Amino acid sequence: MSTSCGNPTVEKDALMPRRRKFDRTKTCIKCKDNQGNVTIRHAVYCKECFFPMLNQKFKRSLEPTINPIPDGPRKKNLYPPGNLLIAFSGGLGSTVLLDLVHKGYVASRKPREDADAAVRKKDPKNEMVWKEVHVCYVEVCGAFPAMRDRTEDVRRVVESYDGFKFVPLRVEDSFDTKWWESVGGKPDKGELRVDITNEDLILLPSSNATSPLSALHTYLSSLPAPTAIPTTLQTLTRLLLLHTARATSSSHFLFGTCLTSLSVSLVSLVAQGGGFNIKEEVQEDWGGEGGRQAVRIVRPLKDIVMKECAMYAWWRGLEVVGQEVWPDARQGIGGITKDFIVGLEKDYPSTVSTITRTCAKLAPKETPAGICTLCNRPAQGHVQDWKTRISIRSLSPSLASPQQPSLAPYLCYMCHTTLTSKSSKKPSSGSSSAGGEEGNEVPLPLWVGARVRRMEREEMRDKVKEFLLDKEEEEEGYAEPI
């Protein structure tokens, strides 16, 4: 008795042809002449063809984002509205990024004398794309006393290139009023604190001034779970860099995140409840409210895997300062995700590209309800109502009163969970070092207080806007000034 369908394992016509793997040969896939030196995703490249290939990937990711609106040929008409800021961590990706930017956009180019695109030369390839290029490094040894300060090592690497301006920062600058005023922030009368033991995160103004380092230790030691410390340090570092980009009049801000690191960031972001900002993790325009110039955050190494970065740094003889591992970082969600994906990539090279392509298809169902005051990213609405439905909570009434301002409505789901998640483990002793204060009042980064106070004024205006006189009507004489 025969069946209508044949056996695909027997019929040769039903078998799908296997994709050709170029690593079966030793000849370069590009020039077809030289013997290959490296295999990238089953493709063999020689040393001479490797550098043009990687440089092409880099420019293909960066140059379409330089103009505010793409217009004209991509390789000739590049008119950024501001300067450039490069985030440098001392790691492999940022080291490769620094060398690629210098080689392609700074070295052998004349300084741009006129910012007006209409009067530039006919051949702008000989001019620098950005007038100034700043390199910013944030030192985090203040959070962990056992770590070594690498600022001077990073300074030596940056100053080995001409045309770069080095901007050193420290993570405790997040609580330093001098730094906040230097980047254009308005000084507040008192330090804003929060009661972290209450899920409503009651805001408590305080006039007791503390040192920035002591405020950082108090903030980290008050986090409910050790896994929240690496996430918090990443948020503080990111905001320090963004405010520095605005202070340096930079229109573009580059991260040295390669494809492998990007896939790790995307998976760990979703695991920590930040899936609403999956799109912003790849590219975003930050700080464009109030008529200000937005800072475009770009990751031009997003199509280059870690193996390609390692080969580029080896063949170019680049000095990689390296990043010291934070205490408990490998036990956090980011560290576990990195070990898993890097181990999987060894046997399945398409893992990281599959992750990024899948995450690129994701989009939130609702529009953002506002901007999170802590991470400054779009925040979804009704975060507390959502957590009430999906989590087991205490039935005891909240200690908050209508007269007490709360920080919870101004936070995204990820930041609210980071500050209020419960854990049976105690925070690491490396983060709660000397300088921590007793009590439940925890100081907040300075940009949080500035944004919360501004939102309070805007909300008050919205409540009484029906009773306010329009400025145009007052000028036309419809209302007499009081």
Coordinates of C-alpha atoms in Angstrom, one line a residue:
M1 CA 0.0 0.0 0.0
S2 CA 1.6 3.3 -1.1
T3 CA 1.1 6.7 0.5
S4 CA 0.5 9.9 -1.3
C5 CA 3.5 11.6 0.2
G6 CA 7.0 10.3 -0.4
N7 CA 9.7 9.9 2.2
P8 CA 11.9 13.1 2.0
T9 CA 14.9 11.2 3.5
V10 CA 14.8 8.9 0.5
E11 CA 13.9 11.2 -2.4
K12 CA 16.8 13.3 -3.4
D13 CA 14.7 16.0 -5.0
A14 CA 13.0 16.7 -1.7
L15 CA 16.2 17.4 0.2
M16 CA 17.1 21.1 0.7
P17 CA 20.6 21.9 -0.6
R18 CA 23.0 22.8 2.1
R19 CA 24.4 26.3 2.3
R20 CA 27.9 26.5 1.0
K21 CA 30.5 27.0 3.7
F22 CA 33.5 28.9 2.5
D23 CA 35.7 27.8 5.4
R24 CA 36.2 24.5 3.6
T25 CA 38.8 26.2 1.5
K26 CA 41.9 28.2 2.5
T27 CA 41.5 30.9 -0.2
C28 CA 40.2 34.4 0.6
I29 CA 36.6 34.9 -0.4
K30 CA 37.3 38.4 -1.5
C31 CA 40.4 38.4 -3.7
K32 CA 40.4 34.7 -4.5
D33 CA 44.2 34.7 -4.6
N34 CA 45.7 35.1 -1.2
Q35 CA 45.6 32.4 1.5
G36 CA 43.1 33.2 4.3
N37 CA 44.2 34.3 7.7
V38 CA 40.8 34.5 9.6
T39 CA 37.4 32.9 9.4
I40 CA 34.4 35.0 10.1
R41 CA 31.0 33.3 10.0
H42 CA 32.3 30.5 7.8
A43 CA 33.9 33.0 5.4
V44 CA 37.7 33.1 5.0
Y45 CA 39.5 36.5 4.6
C46 CA 43.1 37.3 4.1
K47 CA 44.8 40.1 6.1
E48 CA 44.7 42.6 3.2
C49 CA 41.0 42.1 2.5
F50 CA 40.0 42.0 6.2
F51 CA 40.6 45.7 6.9
P52 CA 38.6 47.1 4.0
M53 CA 35.7 44.8 4.8
L54 CA 35.6 45.8 8.5
N55 CA 36.0 49.5 7.6
Q56 CA 33.1 49.2 5.2
K57 CA 30.9 47.7 7.8
F58 CA 31.8 50.5 10.2
K59 CA 31.0 53.3 7.8
R60 CA 27.8 51.6 6.6
S61 CA 26.5 51.8 10.1
L62 CA 27.7 55.2 11.0
E63 CA 27.4 57.5 8.0
P64 CA 23.7 57.2 7.4
T65 CA 23.1 58.6 10.9
I66 CA 25.4 61.6 10.7
N67 CA 23.0 64.0 8.9
P68 CA 19.8 64.9 10.8
I69 CA 17.9 63.9 7.6
P70 CA 19.7 61.8 5.0
D71 CA 20.2 63.9 1.9
G72 CA 22.6 63.4 -1.0
P73 CA 25.4 61.0 -1.4
R74 CA 26.3 59.2 1.8
K75 CA 30.1 59.4 1.5
K76 CA 30.4 63.1 0.4
N77 CA 27.7 65.3 2.0
L78 CA 28.1 64.8 5.8
Y79 CA 26.9 67.8 7.7
P80 CA 26.5 67.0 11.5
P81 CA 24.9 69.9 13.5
G82 CA 27.4 69.6 16.4
N83 CA 30.5 67.9 17.7
L84 CA 31.3 64.3 18.4
L85 CA 31.6 62.5 21.8
I86 CA 33.1 59.0 22.0
A87 CA 32.5 56.8 25.1
F88 CA 35.7 55.1 26.0
S89 CA 35.8 52.3 28.6
G90 CA 39.2 50.9 27.8
G91 CA 37.7 47.6 26.5
L92 CA 38.1 46.0 23.2
G93 CA 35.2 47.5 21.4
S94 CA 35.8 51.1 22.4
T95 CA 39.5 50.7 21.6
V96 CA 38.7 49.6 18.0
L97 CA 36.1 52.4 17.7
L98 CA 38.6 55.0 18.7
D99 CA 41.1 53.8 16.1
L100 CA 38.4 53.6 13.3
V101 CA 37.1 57.1 14.0
H102 CA 40.6 58.5 14.0
K103 CA 41.7 56.7 10.9
G104 CA 38.6 57.5 8.9
Y105 CA 37.4 61.0 10.1
V106 CA 40.3 62.7 11.9
A107 CA 43.7 61.6 10.5
S108 CA 44.9 63.2 7.2
R109 CA 42.0 65.6 7.3
K110 CA 42.0 69.3 7.7
P111 CA 40.1 71.0 10.5
R112 CA 36.7 72.3 9.4
E113 CA 36.9 76.1 9.4
D114 CA 33.3 76.9 8.5
A115 CA 30.3 75.2 10.0
D116 CA 28.0 76.5 7.2
A117 CA 27.4 73.6 4.8
A118 CA 26.5 76.0 1.9
V119 CA 30.1 77.5 1.8
R120 CA 32.1 74.3 2.3
K121 CA 34.4 73.1 -0.4
K122 CA 33.3 71.0 -3.3
D123 CA 35.4 68.1 -2.0
P124 CA 34.5 67.8 1.7
K125 CA 36.4 64.5 2.0
N126 CA 39.5 66.5 2.9
E127 CA 37.8 68.2 5.9
M128 CA 36.9 66.8 9.3
V129 CA 33.2 65.9 9.6
W130 CA 33.0 67.2 13.2
K131 CA 34.7 70.3 14.4
E132 CA 35.7 68.8 17.7
V133 CA 36.0 65.2 18.9
H134 CA 35.8 64.5 22.6
V135 CA 36.6 61.2 24.3
C136 CA 35.0 60.7 27.7
Y137 CA 35.9 58.1 30.3
V138 CA 34.0 57.4 33.5
E139 CA 36.0 55.8 36.3
V140 CA 34.0 53.5 38.6
C141 CA 36.7 52.7 41.2
G142 CA 34.9 55.0 43.7
A143 CA 32.2 52.4 44.0
F144 CA 34.6 49.6 44.8
P145 CA 37.7 50.6 46.9
A146 CA 39.6 47.5 45.9
M147 CA 39.6 48.5 42.2
R148 CA 42.5 50.3 40.6
D149 CA 42.1 53.7 39.1
R150 CA 42.8 53.5 35.3
T151 CA 42.2 57.1 34.4
E152 CA 45.9 57.8 33.6
D153 CA 46.2 54.6 31.5
V154 CA 43.2 55.7 29.5
R155 CA 44.6 59.2 29.1
R156 CA 47.8 57.8 27.7
V157 CA 45.9 55.8 25.0
V158 CA 43.6 58.7 24.0
E159 CA 46.5 61.2 23.9
S160 CA 48.4 58.9 21.6
Y161 CA 46.0 60.1 18.9
D162 CA 46.0 63.6 17.7
G163 CA 42.7 65.5 17.3
F164 CA 41.0 64.1 20.4
K165 CA 40.1 66.0 23.6
F166 CA 40.1 63.8 26.7
V167 CA 37.3 64.3 29.3
P168 CA 37.7 62.3 32.5
L169 CA 34.8 61.7 34.8
R170 CA 34.1 59.7 38.0
V171 CA 30.9 57.8 38.8
E172 CA 30.5 59.7 42.0
D173 CA 30.1 62.9 39.9
S174 CA 26.4 61.9 39.7
F175 CA 26.0 63.4 43.2
D176 CA 28.5 66.3 42.8
T177 CA 26.9 69.7 42.4
K178 CA 30.0 71.2 40.8
W179 CA 29.8 68.7 38.0
W180 CA 26.1 69.3 37.6
E181 CA 26.5 73.0 37.3
S182 CA 29.4 72.5 34.8
V183 CA 27.1 70.7 32.4
G184 CA 24.4 73.3 32.6
G185 CA 22.3 72.0 35.5
K186 CA 20.6 74.4 37.9
P187 CA 21.7 74.1 41.5
D188 CA 19.1 73.1 44.0
K189 CA 18.6 74.5 47.4
G190 CA 18.7 71.0 49.1
E191 CA 19.6 67.5 48.3
L192 CA 16.7 65.3 47.3
R193 CA 16.4 61.9 49.0
V194 CA 14.0 59.0 48.8
D195 CA 12.7 56.4 51.3
I196 CA 13.7 53.2 49.6
T197 CA 12.0 50.9 52.1
N198 CA 8.6 52.1 50.9
E199 CA 7.4 50.9 47.4
D200 CA 5.9 54.3 46.8
L201 CA 9.5 55.8 47.1
I202 CA 8.5 58.9 49.1
L203 CA 10.6 61.9 48.3
L204 CA 12.2 63.6 51.3
P205 CA 14.1 66.9 50.9
S206 CA 17.2 67.2 53.0
S207 CA 19.6 70.0 53.7
N208 CA 22.3 67.8 55.1
A209 CA 25.0 68.0 52.4
T210 CA 27.2 64.9 52.0
S211 CA 30.3 64.3 49.9
P212 CA 29.7 62.8 46.4
L213 CA 31.6 59.6 47.3
S214 CA 29.6 59.1 50.5
A215 CA 26.4 59.7 48.6
L216 CA 27.4 57.1 46.1
H217 CA 28.2 54.5 48.7
T218 CA 24.9 55.1 50.5
Y219 CA 23.0 54.8 47.2
L220 CA 24.6 51.5 46.2
S221 CA 24.5 50.0 49.7
S222 CA 20.7 50.7 49.9
L223 CA 19.9 48.7 46.8
P224 CA 17.8 45.6 47.8
A225 CA 19.6 43.1 45.6
P226 CA 23.3 42.6 44.7
T227 CA 22.4 42.1 41.1
A228 CA 21.1 45.7 41.0
I229 CA 24.5 47.2 41.5
P230 CA 25.9 46.5 38.0
T231 CA 22.7 47.8 36.4
T232 CA 22.7 50.9 38.6
L233 CA 26.4 51.7 37.7
Q234 CA 25.6 51.3 34.0
T235 CA 22.7 53.8 34.4
L236 CA 24.8 56.3 36.2
T237 CA 27.7 56.0 33.7
R238 CA 25.3 56.4 30.8
L239 CA 23.7 59.6 32.2
L240 CA 27.1 61.1 33.0
L241 CA 28.1 60.6 29.4
L242 CA 24.9 62.0 28.0
H243 CA 25.0 65.2 30.0
T244 CA 28.6 65.6 29.0
A245 CA 27.7 65.2 25.4
R246 CA 25.2 68.0 25.8
A247 CA 27.7 70.2 27.6
T248 CA 30.3 69.7 24.8
S249 CA 27.6 70.6 22.1
S250 CA 27.9 67.1 20.7
S251 CA 25.2 66.1 18.2
H252 CA 26.5 62.5 18.0
F253 CA 27.5 60.1 20.8
L254 CA 29.3 56.8 19.8
F255 CA 29.4 53.6 21.9
G256 CA 31.9 50.9 21.1
T257 CA 29.3 48.2 21.5
C258 CA 30.0 45.3 19.0
L259 CA 27.4 42.8 17.8
T260 CA 28.3 40.3 20.5
S261 CA 28.0 42.9 23.3
L262 CA 24.8 44.3 21.8
S263 CA 23.1 40.9 21.8
V264 CA 24.1 40.5 25.4
S265 CA 22.7 43.9 26.3
L266 CA 19.4 43.2 24.5
V267 CA 18.8 39.9 26.2
S268 CA 19.8 41.2 29.7
L269 CA 17.6 44.2 29.2
V270 CA 14.6 42.1 28.5
A271 CA 15.4 39.8 31.4
Q272 CA 15.5 42.8 33.8
G273 CA 12.2 44.2 32.6
G274 CA 13.4 46.8 30.2
G275 CA 11.9 45.4 27.0
F276 CA 9.9 48.6 26.5
N277 CA 13.2 50.3 25.6
I278 CA 14.5 47.6 23.3
K279 CA 14.6 50.0 20.3
E280 CA 16.5 52.7 22.3
E281 CA 19.2 50.1 23.1
V282 CA 20.3 50.1 19.5
Q283 CA 19.9 53.8 18.6
E284 CA 18.1 56.8 20.0
D285 CA 17.9 60.6 20.0
W286 CA 18.2 61.8 23.6
G287 CA 17.4 65.2 25.1
G288 CA 15.5 66.9 22.3
E289 CA 12.8 68.3 24.5
G290 CA 12.4 72.0 25.1
G291 CA 13.8 73.0 21.7
R292 CA 17.3 71.7 22.6
Q293 CA 19.5 69.9 20.2
A294 CA 19.1 66.2 20.5
V295 CA 22.1 63.9 21.0
R296 CA 22.0 61.0 18.6
I297 CA 23.4 57.8 20.2
V298 CA 24.9 55.4 17.7
R299 CA 26.6 52.1 18.0
P300 CA 28.6 51.9 14.7
L301 CA 30.1 48.4 15.6
K302 CA 26.7 46.8 15.7
D303 CA 27.5 44.7 12.6
I304 CA 31.0 43.6 13.8
V305 CA 31.4 40.6 16.1
M306 CA 33.9 40.3 18.9
K307 CA 36.2 38.1 16.9
E308 CA 36.6 40.7 14.2
C309 CA 37.4 43.4 16.9
A310 CA 40.0 41.1 18.4
M311 CA 41.7 40.5 15.0
Y312 CA 41.6 44.2 14.2
A313 CA 43.2 45.2 17.5
W314 CA 45.9 42.4 17.1
W315 CA 46.9 43.2 13.6
R316 CA 46.9 47.0 14.2
G317 CA 48.9 46.6 17.4
L318 CA 46.4 48.5 19.6
E319 CA 46.8 48.8 23.3
V320 CA 43.7 47.5 25.1
V321 CA 43.7 48.9 28.7
G322 CA 40.9 46.4 29.6
Q323 CA 38.1 46.6 32.0
E324 CA 38.4 45.3 35.6
V325 CA 35.6 43.0 36.5
W326 CA 33.2 44.6 39.1
P327 CA 32.5 42.6 42.3
D328 CA 29.4 40.4 41.8
A329 CA 29.2 41.4 38.2
R330 CA 29.5 37.8 36.9
Q331 CA 26.7 36.7 39.2
G332 CA 24.4 39.4 37.9
I333 CA 22.0 39.0 35.0
G334 CA 24.4 40.7 32.6
G335 CA 27.3 38.5 33.5
I336 CA 25.3 35.3 33.3
T337 CA 23.9 36.3 29.9
K338 CA 27.3 37.2 28.5
D339 CA 28.8 33.8 29.5
F340 CA 25.9 32.0 27.9
I341 CA 25.9 33.9 24.6
V342 CA 29.7 34.0 24.2
G343 CA 29.8 30.2 24.8
L344 CA 27.0 29.6 22.4
E345 CA 28.6 31.8 19.7
K346 CA 31.7 29.5 19.5
D347 CA 29.7 26.7 18.0
Y348 CA 26.9 28.7 16.4
P349 CA 28.4 31.9 14.9
S350 CA 24.9 33.2 13.8
T351 CA 23.6 33.4 17.4
V352 CA 24.3 37.1 18.0
S353 CA 23.0 38.2 14.6
T354 CA 19.8 36.2 15.1
I355 CA 19.3 37.8 18.5
T356 CA 19.7 41.4 17.2
R357 CA 17.4 40.7 14.1
T358 CA 14.7 39.2 16.4
C359 CA 14.9 42.1 18.8
A360 CA 14.7 44.6 16.0
K361 CA 11.2 43.3 15.2
L362 CA 9.9 44.0 18.7
A363 CA 7.9 47.1 19.3
P364 CA 5.8 48.3 22.4
K365 CA 2.0 48.1 22.1
E366 CA 1.5 51.5 23.7
T367 CA 3.0 54.9 23.3
P368 CA 5.4 56.1 26.1
A369 CA 3.6 57.9 29.0
G370 CA 6.7 60.0 29.8
I371 CA 10.4 59.9 30.4
C372 CA 11.9 58.0 33.3
T373 CA 13.6 60.4 35.7
L374 CA 16.3 57.9 36.6
C375 CA 17.4 56.4 33.3
N376 CA 16.0 59.2 31.0
R377 CA 14.4 56.7 28.6
P378 CA 10.7 56.4 27.5
A379 CA 8.6 54.9 30.3
Q380 CA 5.4 53.0 30.0
G381 CA 2.3 54.1 31.9
H382 CA 0.6 52.5 34.9
V383 CA 3.7 50.7 36.1
Q384 CA 2.4 50.3 39.7
D385 CA -0.9 48.9 38.5
W386 CA 0.9 46.3 36.3
K387 CA 3.1 45.2 39.2
T388 CA 0.0 44.9 41.4
R389 CA -1.5 42.4 39.0
I390 CA 1.6 40.2 38.4
S391 CA 3.3 40.1 41.8
I392 CA 2.5 39.0 45.3
R393 CA 2.3 42.2 47.4
S394 CA 1.7 43.0 51.1
L395 CA -1.9 43.7 52.1
S396 CA -0.8 46.4 54.6
P397 CA -1.8 49.9 53.6
S398 CA 0.7 52.2 52.1
L399 CA 2.4 54.7 54.3
A400 CA 2.2 57.4 51.6
S401 CA -0.2 60.3 52.0
P402 CA -1.5 62.6 49.3
Q403 CA 0.6 65.4 50.6
Q404 CA 3.9 63.5 50.2
P405 CA 5.4 63.5 46.8
S406 CA 6.4 60.1 45.4
L407 CA 9.1 59.1 42.9
A408 CA 7.3 55.9 41.7
P409 CA 5.1 57.6 39.1
Y410 CA 8.2 59.1 37.4
L411 CA 10.0 55.8 37.0
C412 CA 9.9 53.1 34.3
Y413 CA 9.3 49.5 35.1
M414 CA 13.0 48.5 35.1
C415 CA 14.2 51.3 37.4
H416 CA 11.2 50.8 39.8
T417 CA 12.0 47.1 40.0
T418 CA 15.7 47.8 40.6
L419 CA 15.0 50.0 43.5
T420 CA 12.2 48.0 45.1
S421 CA 13.0 44.3 44.3
K422 CA 13.3 42.0 47.3
S423 CA 16.2 39.6 47.9
S424 CA 17.2 37.3 50.7
K425 CA 20.9 38.0 50.0
K426 CA 22.6 41.0 51.5
P427 CA 24.4 43.5 49.2
S428 CA 28.0 42.9 48.6
S429 CA 30.4 44.3 51.1
G430 CA 32.5 45.8 48.3
S431 CA 29.8 48.3 47.4
S432 CA 28.7 49.2 50.9
S433 CA 32.1 50.4 52.0
A434 CA 33.0 53.2 54.4
G435 CA 31.0 56.3 54.0
G436 CA 27.5 54.8 54.0
E437 CA 25.0 56.6 56.2
E438 CA 22.5 54.9 58.5
G439 CA 18.7 55.3 58.0
N440 CA 16.3 54.9 55.1
E441 CA 16.9 58.3 53.4
V442 CA 18.9 57.6 50.3
P443 CA 20.4 60.5 48.1
L444 CA 19.4 60.5 44.5
P445 CA 21.5 61.5 41.4
L446 CA 21.2 65.2 40.7
W447 CA 19.4 64.9 37.4
V448 CA 16.5 63.1 39.2
G449 CA 15.8 66.0 41.5
A450 CA 16.0 68.5 38.7
R451 CA 13.5 66.5 36.5
V452 CA 11.1 65.7 39.3
R453 CA 10.8 69.4 40.3
R454 CA 10.3 70.4 36.7
M455 CA 7.6 67.9 36.3
E456 CA 5.9 69.1 39.4
R457 CA 5.7 72.6 38.0
E458 CA 4.4 71.4 34.7
E459 CA 1.7 69.3 36.4
M460 CA 0.7 72.3 38.5
R461 CA 0.4 74.4 35.3
D462 CA -1.7 71.7 33.6
K463 CA -4.2 71.7 36.5
V464 CA -4.7 75.5 36.4
K465 CA -4.2 76.1 32.7
E466 CA -7.9 76.8 32.2
F467 CA -7.6 79.8 34.5
L468 CA -4.4 81.2 33.0
L469 CA -4.5 84.1 30.6
D470 CA -2.9 83.5 27.2
K471 CA 0.1 85.7 26.5
E472 CA -1.1 86.6 23.0
E473 CA -4.5 87.6 24.3
E474 CA -2.9 89.8 26.9
E475 CA -0.8 91.5 24.3
E476 CA -3.9 92.1 22.0
G477 CA -5.8 93.7 24.9
Y478 CA -8.3 91.1 25.7
A479 CA -7.2 91.0 29.4
E480 CA -5.9 93.7 31.6
P481 CA -2.8 92.9 33.7
I482 CA -3.4 92.7 37.4

